[in-house]
Short mmCIF file of C-alpha atoms in Angstrom, two decimals:
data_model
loop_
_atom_site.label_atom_id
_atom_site.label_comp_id
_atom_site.label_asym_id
_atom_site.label_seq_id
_atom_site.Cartn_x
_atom_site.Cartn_y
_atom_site.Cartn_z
CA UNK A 208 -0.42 23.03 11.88
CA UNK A 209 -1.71 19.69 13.08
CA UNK A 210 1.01 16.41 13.53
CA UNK A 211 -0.11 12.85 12.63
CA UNK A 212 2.12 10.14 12.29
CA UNK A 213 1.98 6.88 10.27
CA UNK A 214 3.38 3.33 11.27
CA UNK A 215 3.96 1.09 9.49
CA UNK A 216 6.16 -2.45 10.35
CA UNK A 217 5.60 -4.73 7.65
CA UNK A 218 6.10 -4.65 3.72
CA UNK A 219 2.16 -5.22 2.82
CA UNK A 220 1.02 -2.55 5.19
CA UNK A 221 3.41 -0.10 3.85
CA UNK A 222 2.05 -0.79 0.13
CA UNK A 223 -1.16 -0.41 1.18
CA UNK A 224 -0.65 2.93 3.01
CA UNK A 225 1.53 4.36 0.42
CA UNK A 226 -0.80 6.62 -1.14
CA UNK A 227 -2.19 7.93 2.26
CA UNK A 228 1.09 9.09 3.20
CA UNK A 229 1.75 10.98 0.17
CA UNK A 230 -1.59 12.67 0.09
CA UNK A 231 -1.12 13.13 3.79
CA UNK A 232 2.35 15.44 3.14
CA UNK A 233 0.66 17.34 0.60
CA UNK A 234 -2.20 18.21 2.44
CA UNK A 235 -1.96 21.58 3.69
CA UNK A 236 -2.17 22.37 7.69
CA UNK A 237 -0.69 18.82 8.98
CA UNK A 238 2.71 17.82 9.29
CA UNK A 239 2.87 13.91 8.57
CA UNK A 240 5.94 11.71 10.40
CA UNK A 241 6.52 8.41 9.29
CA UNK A 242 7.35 5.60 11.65
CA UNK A 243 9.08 2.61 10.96
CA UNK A 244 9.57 -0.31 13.04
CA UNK A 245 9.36 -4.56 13.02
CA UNK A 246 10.52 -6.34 10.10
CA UNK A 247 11.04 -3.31 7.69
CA UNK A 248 14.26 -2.81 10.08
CA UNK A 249 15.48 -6.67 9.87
CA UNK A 250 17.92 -7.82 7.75
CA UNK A 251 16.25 -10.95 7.96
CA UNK A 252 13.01 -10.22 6.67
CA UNK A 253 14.73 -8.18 3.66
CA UNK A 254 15.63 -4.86 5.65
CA UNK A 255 11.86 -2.96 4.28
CA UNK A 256 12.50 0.50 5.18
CA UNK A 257 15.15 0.86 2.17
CA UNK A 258 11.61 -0.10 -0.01
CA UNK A 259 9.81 3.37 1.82
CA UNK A 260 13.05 5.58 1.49
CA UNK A 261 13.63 4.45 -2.50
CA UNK A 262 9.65 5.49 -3.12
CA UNK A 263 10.94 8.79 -2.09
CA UNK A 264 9.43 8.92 1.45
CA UNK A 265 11.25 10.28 4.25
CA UNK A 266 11.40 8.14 7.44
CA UNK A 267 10.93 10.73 10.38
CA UNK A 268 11.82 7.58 12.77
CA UNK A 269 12.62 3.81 13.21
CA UNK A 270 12.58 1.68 16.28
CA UNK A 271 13.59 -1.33 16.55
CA UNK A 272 11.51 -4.02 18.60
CA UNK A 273 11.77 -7.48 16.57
CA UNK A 274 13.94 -10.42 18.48
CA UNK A 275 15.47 -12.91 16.28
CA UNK A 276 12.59 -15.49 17.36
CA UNK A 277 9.13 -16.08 17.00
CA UNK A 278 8.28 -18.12 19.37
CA UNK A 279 5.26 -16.77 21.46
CA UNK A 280 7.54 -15.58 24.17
CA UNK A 281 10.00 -13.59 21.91
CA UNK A 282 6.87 -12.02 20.18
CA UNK A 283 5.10 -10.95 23.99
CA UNK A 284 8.89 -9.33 24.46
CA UNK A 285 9.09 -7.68 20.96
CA UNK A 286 6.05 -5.94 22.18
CA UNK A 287 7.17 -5.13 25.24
CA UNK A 288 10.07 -3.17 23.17
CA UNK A 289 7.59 -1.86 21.18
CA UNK A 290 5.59 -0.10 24.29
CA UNK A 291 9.29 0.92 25.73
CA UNK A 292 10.31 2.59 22.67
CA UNK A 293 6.60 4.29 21.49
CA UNK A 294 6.32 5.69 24.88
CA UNK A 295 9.72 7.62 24.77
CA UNK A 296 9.13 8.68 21.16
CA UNK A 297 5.89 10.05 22.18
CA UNK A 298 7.26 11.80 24.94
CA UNK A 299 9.50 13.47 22.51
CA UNK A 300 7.52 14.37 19.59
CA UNK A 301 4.01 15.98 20.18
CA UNK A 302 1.23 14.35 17.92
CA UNK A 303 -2.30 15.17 17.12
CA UNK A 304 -3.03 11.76 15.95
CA UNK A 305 -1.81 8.43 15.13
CA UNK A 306 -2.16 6.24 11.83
CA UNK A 307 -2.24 2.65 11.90
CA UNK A 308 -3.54 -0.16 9.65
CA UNK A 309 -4.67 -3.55 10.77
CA UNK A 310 -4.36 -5.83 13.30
CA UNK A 311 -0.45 -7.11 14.23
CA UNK A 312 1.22 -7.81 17.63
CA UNK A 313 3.32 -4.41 17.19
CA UNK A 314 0.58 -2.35 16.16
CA UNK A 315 -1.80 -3.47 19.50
CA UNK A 316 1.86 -2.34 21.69
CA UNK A 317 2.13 0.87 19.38
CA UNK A 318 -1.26 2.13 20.07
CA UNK A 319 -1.23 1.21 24.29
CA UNK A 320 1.57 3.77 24.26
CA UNK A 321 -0.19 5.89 22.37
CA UNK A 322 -3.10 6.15 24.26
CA UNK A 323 -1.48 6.22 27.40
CA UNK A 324 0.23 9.38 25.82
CA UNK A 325 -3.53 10.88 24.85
CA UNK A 326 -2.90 10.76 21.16
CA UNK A 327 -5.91 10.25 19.04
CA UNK A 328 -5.59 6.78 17.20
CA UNK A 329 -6.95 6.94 13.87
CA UNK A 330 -7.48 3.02 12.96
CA UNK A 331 -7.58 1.53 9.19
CA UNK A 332 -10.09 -2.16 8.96
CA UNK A 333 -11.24 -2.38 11.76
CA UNK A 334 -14.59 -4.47 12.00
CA UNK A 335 -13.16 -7.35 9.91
CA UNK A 336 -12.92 -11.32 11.86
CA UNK A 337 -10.26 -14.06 11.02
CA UNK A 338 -10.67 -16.85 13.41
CA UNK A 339 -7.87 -18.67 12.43
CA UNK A 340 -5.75 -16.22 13.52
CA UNK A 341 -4.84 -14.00 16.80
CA UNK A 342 -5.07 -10.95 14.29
CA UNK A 343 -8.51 -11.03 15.72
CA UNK A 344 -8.35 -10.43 19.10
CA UNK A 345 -5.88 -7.86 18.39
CA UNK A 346 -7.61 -5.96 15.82
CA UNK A 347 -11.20 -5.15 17.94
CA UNK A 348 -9.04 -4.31 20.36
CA UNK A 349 -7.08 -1.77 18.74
CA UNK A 350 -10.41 -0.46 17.32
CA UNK A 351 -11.51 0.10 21.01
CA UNK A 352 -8.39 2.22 21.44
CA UNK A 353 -9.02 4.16 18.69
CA UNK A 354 -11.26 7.49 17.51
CA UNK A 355 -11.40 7.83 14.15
CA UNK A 356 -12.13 4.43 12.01
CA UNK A 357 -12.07 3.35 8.62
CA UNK A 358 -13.25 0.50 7.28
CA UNK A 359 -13.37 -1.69 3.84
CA UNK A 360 -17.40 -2.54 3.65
CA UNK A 361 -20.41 -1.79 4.87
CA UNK A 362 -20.84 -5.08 6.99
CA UNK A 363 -17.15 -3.86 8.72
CA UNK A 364 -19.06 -0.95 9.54
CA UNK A 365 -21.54 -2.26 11.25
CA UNK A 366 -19.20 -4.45 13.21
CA UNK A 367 -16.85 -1.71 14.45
CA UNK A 368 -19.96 0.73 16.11
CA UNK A 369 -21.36 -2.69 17.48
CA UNK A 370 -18.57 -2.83 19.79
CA UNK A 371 -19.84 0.44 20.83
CA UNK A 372 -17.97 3.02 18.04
CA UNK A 373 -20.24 6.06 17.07
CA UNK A 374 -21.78 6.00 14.20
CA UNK A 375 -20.26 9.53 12.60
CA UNK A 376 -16.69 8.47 13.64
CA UNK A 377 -16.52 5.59 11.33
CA UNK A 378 -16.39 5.45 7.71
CA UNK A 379 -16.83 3.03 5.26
CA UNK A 380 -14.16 3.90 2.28
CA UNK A 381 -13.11 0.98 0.40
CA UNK A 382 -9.87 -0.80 0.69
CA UNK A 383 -6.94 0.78 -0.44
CA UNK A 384 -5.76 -2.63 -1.88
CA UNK A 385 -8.49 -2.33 -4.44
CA UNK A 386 -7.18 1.38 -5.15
CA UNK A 387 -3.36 0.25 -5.46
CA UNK A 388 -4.66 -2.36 -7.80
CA UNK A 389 -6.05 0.42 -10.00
CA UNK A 390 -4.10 2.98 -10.09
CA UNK A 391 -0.60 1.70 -10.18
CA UNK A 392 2.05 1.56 -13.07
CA UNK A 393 2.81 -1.85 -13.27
CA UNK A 394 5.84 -3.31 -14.53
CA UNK A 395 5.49 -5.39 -18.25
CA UNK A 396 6.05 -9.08 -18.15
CA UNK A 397 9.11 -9.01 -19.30
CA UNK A 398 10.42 -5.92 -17.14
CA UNK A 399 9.00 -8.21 -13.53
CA UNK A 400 10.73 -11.00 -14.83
CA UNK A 401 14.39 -9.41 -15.42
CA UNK A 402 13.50 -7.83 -11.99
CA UNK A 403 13.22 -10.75 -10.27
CA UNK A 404 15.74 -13.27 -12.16
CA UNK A 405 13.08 -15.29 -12.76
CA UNK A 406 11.70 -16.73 -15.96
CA UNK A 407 7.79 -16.34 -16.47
CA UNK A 408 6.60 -17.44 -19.89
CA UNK A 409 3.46 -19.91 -18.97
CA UNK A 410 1.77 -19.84 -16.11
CA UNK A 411 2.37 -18.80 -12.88
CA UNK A 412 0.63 -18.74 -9.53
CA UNK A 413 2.06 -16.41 -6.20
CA UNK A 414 2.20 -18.10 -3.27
CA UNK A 415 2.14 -16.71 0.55
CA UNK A 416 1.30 -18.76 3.30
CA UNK A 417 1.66 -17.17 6.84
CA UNK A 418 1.57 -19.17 10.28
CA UNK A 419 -2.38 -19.98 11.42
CA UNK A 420 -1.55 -18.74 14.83
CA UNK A 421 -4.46 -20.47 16.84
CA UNK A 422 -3.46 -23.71 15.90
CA UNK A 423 -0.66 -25.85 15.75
CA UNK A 424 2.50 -26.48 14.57
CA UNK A 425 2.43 -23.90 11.40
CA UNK A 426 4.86 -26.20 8.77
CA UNK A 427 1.76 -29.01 8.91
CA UNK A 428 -0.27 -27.36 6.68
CA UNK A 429 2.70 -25.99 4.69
CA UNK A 430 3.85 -29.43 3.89
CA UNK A 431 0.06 -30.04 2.94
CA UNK A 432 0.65 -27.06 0.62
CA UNK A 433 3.98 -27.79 -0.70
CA UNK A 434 2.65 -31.48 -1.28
CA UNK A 435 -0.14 -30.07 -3.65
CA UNK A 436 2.07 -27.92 -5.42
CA UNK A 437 4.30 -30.73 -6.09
CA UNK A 438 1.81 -32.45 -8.73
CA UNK A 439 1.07 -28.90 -10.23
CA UNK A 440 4.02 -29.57 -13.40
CA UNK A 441 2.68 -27.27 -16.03
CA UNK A 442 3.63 -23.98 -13.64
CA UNK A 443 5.60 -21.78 -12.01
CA UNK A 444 5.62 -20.68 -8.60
CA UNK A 445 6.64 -17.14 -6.82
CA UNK A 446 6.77 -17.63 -3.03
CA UNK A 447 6.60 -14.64 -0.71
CA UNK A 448 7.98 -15.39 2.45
CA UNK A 449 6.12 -15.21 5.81
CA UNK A 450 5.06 -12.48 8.34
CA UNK A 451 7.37 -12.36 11.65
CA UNK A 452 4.60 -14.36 13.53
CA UNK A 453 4.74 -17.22 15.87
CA UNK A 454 6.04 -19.55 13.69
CA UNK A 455 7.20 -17.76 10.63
CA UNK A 456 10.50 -18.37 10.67
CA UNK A 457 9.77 -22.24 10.80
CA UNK A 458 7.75 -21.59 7.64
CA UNK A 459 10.95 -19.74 5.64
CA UNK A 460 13.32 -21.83 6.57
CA UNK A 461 10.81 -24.97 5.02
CA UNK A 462 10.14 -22.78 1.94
CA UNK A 463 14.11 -22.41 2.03
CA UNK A 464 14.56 -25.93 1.75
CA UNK A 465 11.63 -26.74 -0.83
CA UNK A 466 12.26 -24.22 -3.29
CA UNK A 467 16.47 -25.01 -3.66
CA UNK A 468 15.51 -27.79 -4.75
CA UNK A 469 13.03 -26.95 -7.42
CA UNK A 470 13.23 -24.91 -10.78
CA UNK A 471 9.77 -24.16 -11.02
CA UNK A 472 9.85 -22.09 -7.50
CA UNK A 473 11.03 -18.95 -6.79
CA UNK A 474 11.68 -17.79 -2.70
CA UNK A 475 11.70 -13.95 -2.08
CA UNK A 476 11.59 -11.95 0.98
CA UNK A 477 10.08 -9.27 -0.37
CA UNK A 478 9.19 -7.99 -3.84
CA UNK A 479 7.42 -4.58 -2.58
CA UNK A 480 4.15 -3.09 -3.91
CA UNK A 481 4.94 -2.32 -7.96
CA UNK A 482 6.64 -5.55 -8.31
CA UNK A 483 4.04 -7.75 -6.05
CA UNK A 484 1.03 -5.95 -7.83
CA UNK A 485 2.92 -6.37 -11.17
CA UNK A 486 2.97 -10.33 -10.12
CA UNK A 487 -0.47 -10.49 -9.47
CA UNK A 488 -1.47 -8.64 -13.03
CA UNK A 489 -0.02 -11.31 -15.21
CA UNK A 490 -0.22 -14.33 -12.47
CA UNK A 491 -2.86 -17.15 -12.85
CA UNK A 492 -3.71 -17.60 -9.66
CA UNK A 493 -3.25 -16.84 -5.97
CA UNK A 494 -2.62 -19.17 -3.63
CA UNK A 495 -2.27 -19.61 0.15
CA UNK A 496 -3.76 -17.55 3.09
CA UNK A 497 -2.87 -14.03 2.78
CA UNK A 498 -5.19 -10.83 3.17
CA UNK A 499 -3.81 -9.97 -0.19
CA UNK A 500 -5.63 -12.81 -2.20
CA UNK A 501 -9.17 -11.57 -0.44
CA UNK A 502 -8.79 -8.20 -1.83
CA UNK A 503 -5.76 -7.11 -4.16
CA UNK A 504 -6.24 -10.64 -6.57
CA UNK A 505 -9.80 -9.99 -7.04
CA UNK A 506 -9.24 -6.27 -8.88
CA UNK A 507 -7.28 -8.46 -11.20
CA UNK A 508 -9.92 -10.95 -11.95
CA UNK A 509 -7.53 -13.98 -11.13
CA UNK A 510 -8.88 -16.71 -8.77
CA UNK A 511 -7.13 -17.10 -5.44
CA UNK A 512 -7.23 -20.91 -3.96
CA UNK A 513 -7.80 -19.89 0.04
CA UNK A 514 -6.17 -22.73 2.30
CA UNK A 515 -7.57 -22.98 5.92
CA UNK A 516 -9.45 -20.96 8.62
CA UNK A 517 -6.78 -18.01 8.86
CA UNK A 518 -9.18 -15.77 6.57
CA UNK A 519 -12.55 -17.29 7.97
CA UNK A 520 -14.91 -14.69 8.50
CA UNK A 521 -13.59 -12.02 5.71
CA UNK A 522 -16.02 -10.86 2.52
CA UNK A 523 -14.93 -12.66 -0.09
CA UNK A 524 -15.58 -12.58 -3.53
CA UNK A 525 -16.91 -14.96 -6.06
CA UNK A 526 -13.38 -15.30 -7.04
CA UNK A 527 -11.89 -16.68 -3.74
CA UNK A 528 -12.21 -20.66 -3.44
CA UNK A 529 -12.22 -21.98 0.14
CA UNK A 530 -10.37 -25.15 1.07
CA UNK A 531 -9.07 -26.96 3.66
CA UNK A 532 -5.45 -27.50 4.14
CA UNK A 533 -5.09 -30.78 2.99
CA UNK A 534 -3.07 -31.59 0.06
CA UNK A 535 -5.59 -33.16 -2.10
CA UNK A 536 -8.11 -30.85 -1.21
CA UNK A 537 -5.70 -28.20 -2.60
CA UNK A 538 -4.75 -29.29 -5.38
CA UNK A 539 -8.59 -29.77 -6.66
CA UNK A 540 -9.03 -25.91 -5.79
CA UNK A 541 -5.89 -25.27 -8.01
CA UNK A 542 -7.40 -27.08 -10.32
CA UNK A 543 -10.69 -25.88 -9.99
CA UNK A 544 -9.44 -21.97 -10.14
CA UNK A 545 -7.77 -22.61 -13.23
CA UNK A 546 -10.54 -24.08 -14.84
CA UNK A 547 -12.75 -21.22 -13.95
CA UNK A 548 -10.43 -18.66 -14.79
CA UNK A 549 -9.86 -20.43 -18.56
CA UNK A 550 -13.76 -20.36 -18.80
CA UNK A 551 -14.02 -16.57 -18.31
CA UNK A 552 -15.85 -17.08 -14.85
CA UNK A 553 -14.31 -13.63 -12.95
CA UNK A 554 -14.37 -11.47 -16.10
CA UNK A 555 -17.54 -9.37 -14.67
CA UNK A 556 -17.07 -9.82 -11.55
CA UNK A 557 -18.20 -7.18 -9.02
CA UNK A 558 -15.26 -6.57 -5.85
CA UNK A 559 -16.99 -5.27 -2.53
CA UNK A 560 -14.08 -3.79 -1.39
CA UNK A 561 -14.67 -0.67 -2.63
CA UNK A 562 -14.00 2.10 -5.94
CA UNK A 563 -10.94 2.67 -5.71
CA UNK A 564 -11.12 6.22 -4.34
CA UNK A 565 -10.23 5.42 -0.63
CA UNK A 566 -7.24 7.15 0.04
CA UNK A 567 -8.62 10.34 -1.12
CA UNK A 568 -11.88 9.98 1.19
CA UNK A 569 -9.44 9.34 3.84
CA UNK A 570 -7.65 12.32 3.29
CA UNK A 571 -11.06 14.46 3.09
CA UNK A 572 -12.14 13.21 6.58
CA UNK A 573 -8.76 13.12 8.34
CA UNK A 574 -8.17 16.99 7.60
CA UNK A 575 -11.99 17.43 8.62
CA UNK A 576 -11.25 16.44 12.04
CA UNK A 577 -8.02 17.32 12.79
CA UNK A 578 -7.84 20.73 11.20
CA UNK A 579 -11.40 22.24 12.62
CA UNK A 580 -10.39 20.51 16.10
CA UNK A 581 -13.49 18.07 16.11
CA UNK A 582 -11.89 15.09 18.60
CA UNK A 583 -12.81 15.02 22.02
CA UNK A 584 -11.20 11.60 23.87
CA UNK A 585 -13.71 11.01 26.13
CA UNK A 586 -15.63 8.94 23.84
CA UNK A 587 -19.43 7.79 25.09
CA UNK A 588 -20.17 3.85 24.39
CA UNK A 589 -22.65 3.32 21.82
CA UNK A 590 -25.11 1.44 23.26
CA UNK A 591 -27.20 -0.72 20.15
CA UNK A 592 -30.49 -1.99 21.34
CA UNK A 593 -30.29 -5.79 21.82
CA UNK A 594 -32.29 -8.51 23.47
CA UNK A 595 -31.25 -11.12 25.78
#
């Protein structure tokens, strides 16, 4: 019997993993522990975990780590709790390997323990760049730290054995958003809308803007934002808040203010996978500067307007319009997108991020190594040929 563990600290990367983890307990020969920690265990960010234990998974452990700041001193600390706590829980619980998705602040602490503790890190997306955003220092990093690696294209690929990966240690399987997207059992219109409280007859767009953490104050561009969506009358707006990065809790507390105020808007913390799939399935558009409108809103065929640099560097599809975050520059993509999406202009479109089969390849290759004993640590560079 073989032990791997999956972490997960935020809302999106629990939806995402999801299916991994419930393939994962019913594979025979490995014992899978769930870890939860960062804003699934805040109040303030809508207290998460109850979301994993009402999907019917067991949470093996949580550990708390998030201060109630964001500032880029409380976030250094929170992963100093993160290392504190990791390493003791490691200490405790043997583990054959590690599970961990992405790129955030906790994740990068997680996985120092881990390795420090010799546990095989097995690392979803790596290989992908946002240079808006310190995601993307933190991401190749965590790919260094890691042995087994799956990525969402063939260009991530590429990028993860350039920074010296092996070639048969990483995989190109899709992204599981693309699989969610297909494969789950959405909620009707009228079922999301009783859910929520929220009226939805006419159009709607779903809105999640995050803090650009390489740049400046993070409520500039949101008051560009809210400014555009101002002169949108003729819809509706459902606002996810923001991540617990530098920043994000200057962003809620704006959205706070904007959307009492307005009829049109709705403000949630969280509205978990079915429901936030189930928004995207009957929504008009994406907006803002999420992951989630690079690669779950294109499976839908729905146009997502992209504000700023925090996604530069991503794959995107035909359906994703780039713009700067400037309010009038906005509100022409808005326009734009629904223009396009009246006209038909996604209905064929082709999404690169995969066939929806990725958890199950996941599953195939995971067992594969861990079960037949195929991970050795000391991992030898990959040296590509290059000239200088």
């Amino acid at each position: 019997m073989k032990n791997i563990a999956v972490l997960t600290a935020t809302r999106a990367e629990y939806g995402l993993l999801a299916p991994i983890i419930k393939k994962l307990k019913s594979t025979d020969g490995l014992k899978t522990f769930v870890l939860a920690t960062g804003m699934h265990l805040s109040p303030e960010f809508g207290s998460t975990y109850r979301e994993i234990e009402s999907d019917g998974v067991h949470i093996d452990k949580k550990i708390e780590i998030l201060l109630s700041a964001d500032t880029p001193s409380a976030i250094s600390k929170s992963m100093g709790l993160a290392l504190i706590g990791f390493a003791d829980y490691f200490s405790a619980q043997p583990l054959d390997a590690l599970m961990v998705l992405g790129d955030r602040y906790e994740t990068l602490a997680v996985c120092c323990a881990a390795m420090n503790a010799r546990i095989p890190i097995i690392h979803l997306y790596g290989g992908e760049t946002t240079i808006g955003a310190v995601d993307e220092a933190i991401r190749h990093s965590i790919t260094k730290m890691s042995y087994l690696h799956f990525t969402s294209t063939e260009e991530y690929r590429r990028r993860v054995i350039q920074l010296g990966e092996a070639p048969d240690r990483v995989f190109n399987v899709g992204a599981m958003g693309v699989e969610n997207a297909l494969n789950t059992r959405f909620l009707t219109r009228e079922e999301l809308s009783a859910s929520i409280g929220f009226d939805l007859d006419g159009d709607y767009a779903v809105v999640t803007f995050h803090p650009v953490t390489l740049e400046g104050d993070p409520t500039d561009q949101l008051d560009e934002l809210l400014s555009a969506l101002d002169g949108v009358n003729d819809m509706k707006f459902i606002i996810t808040k923001a991540n617990a990065d530098a920043g994000g809790r200057l962003i809620n507390e704006r959205l706070m203010n904007y959307t009492s105020a307005r009829k049109n808007c709705l403000l949630l913390e969280s509205l978990g996978a079915r429901r936030y799939l189930s928004a995207l399935k009957y929504a008009a558009l994406v907006i803002g500067n999420s992951s989630s409108g690079i690669m779950e809103a294109p499976a839908f065929k729905i146009p997502t307007v992209n504000i700023g640099d925090r996604q530069t560097g991503r794959l995107k599809p035909a359906s994703v319009i780039d713009c700067s975050a400037r309010s009038e520059e906005i509100a022409a993509a808005i326009a734009r997108a629904r223009r396009l999406k009246s006209e038909g202009a996604f209905d064929n479109m082709i999404n690169p991020y995969g066939d929806g089969r990725t958890s199950e390849k996941i599953i195939s290759i995971v067992a594969d190594w861990l079960l037949k004993d195929r991970i050795d640590l000391k991992k030898v560079f990959y040296d590509l040929p290059i000239k200088i």
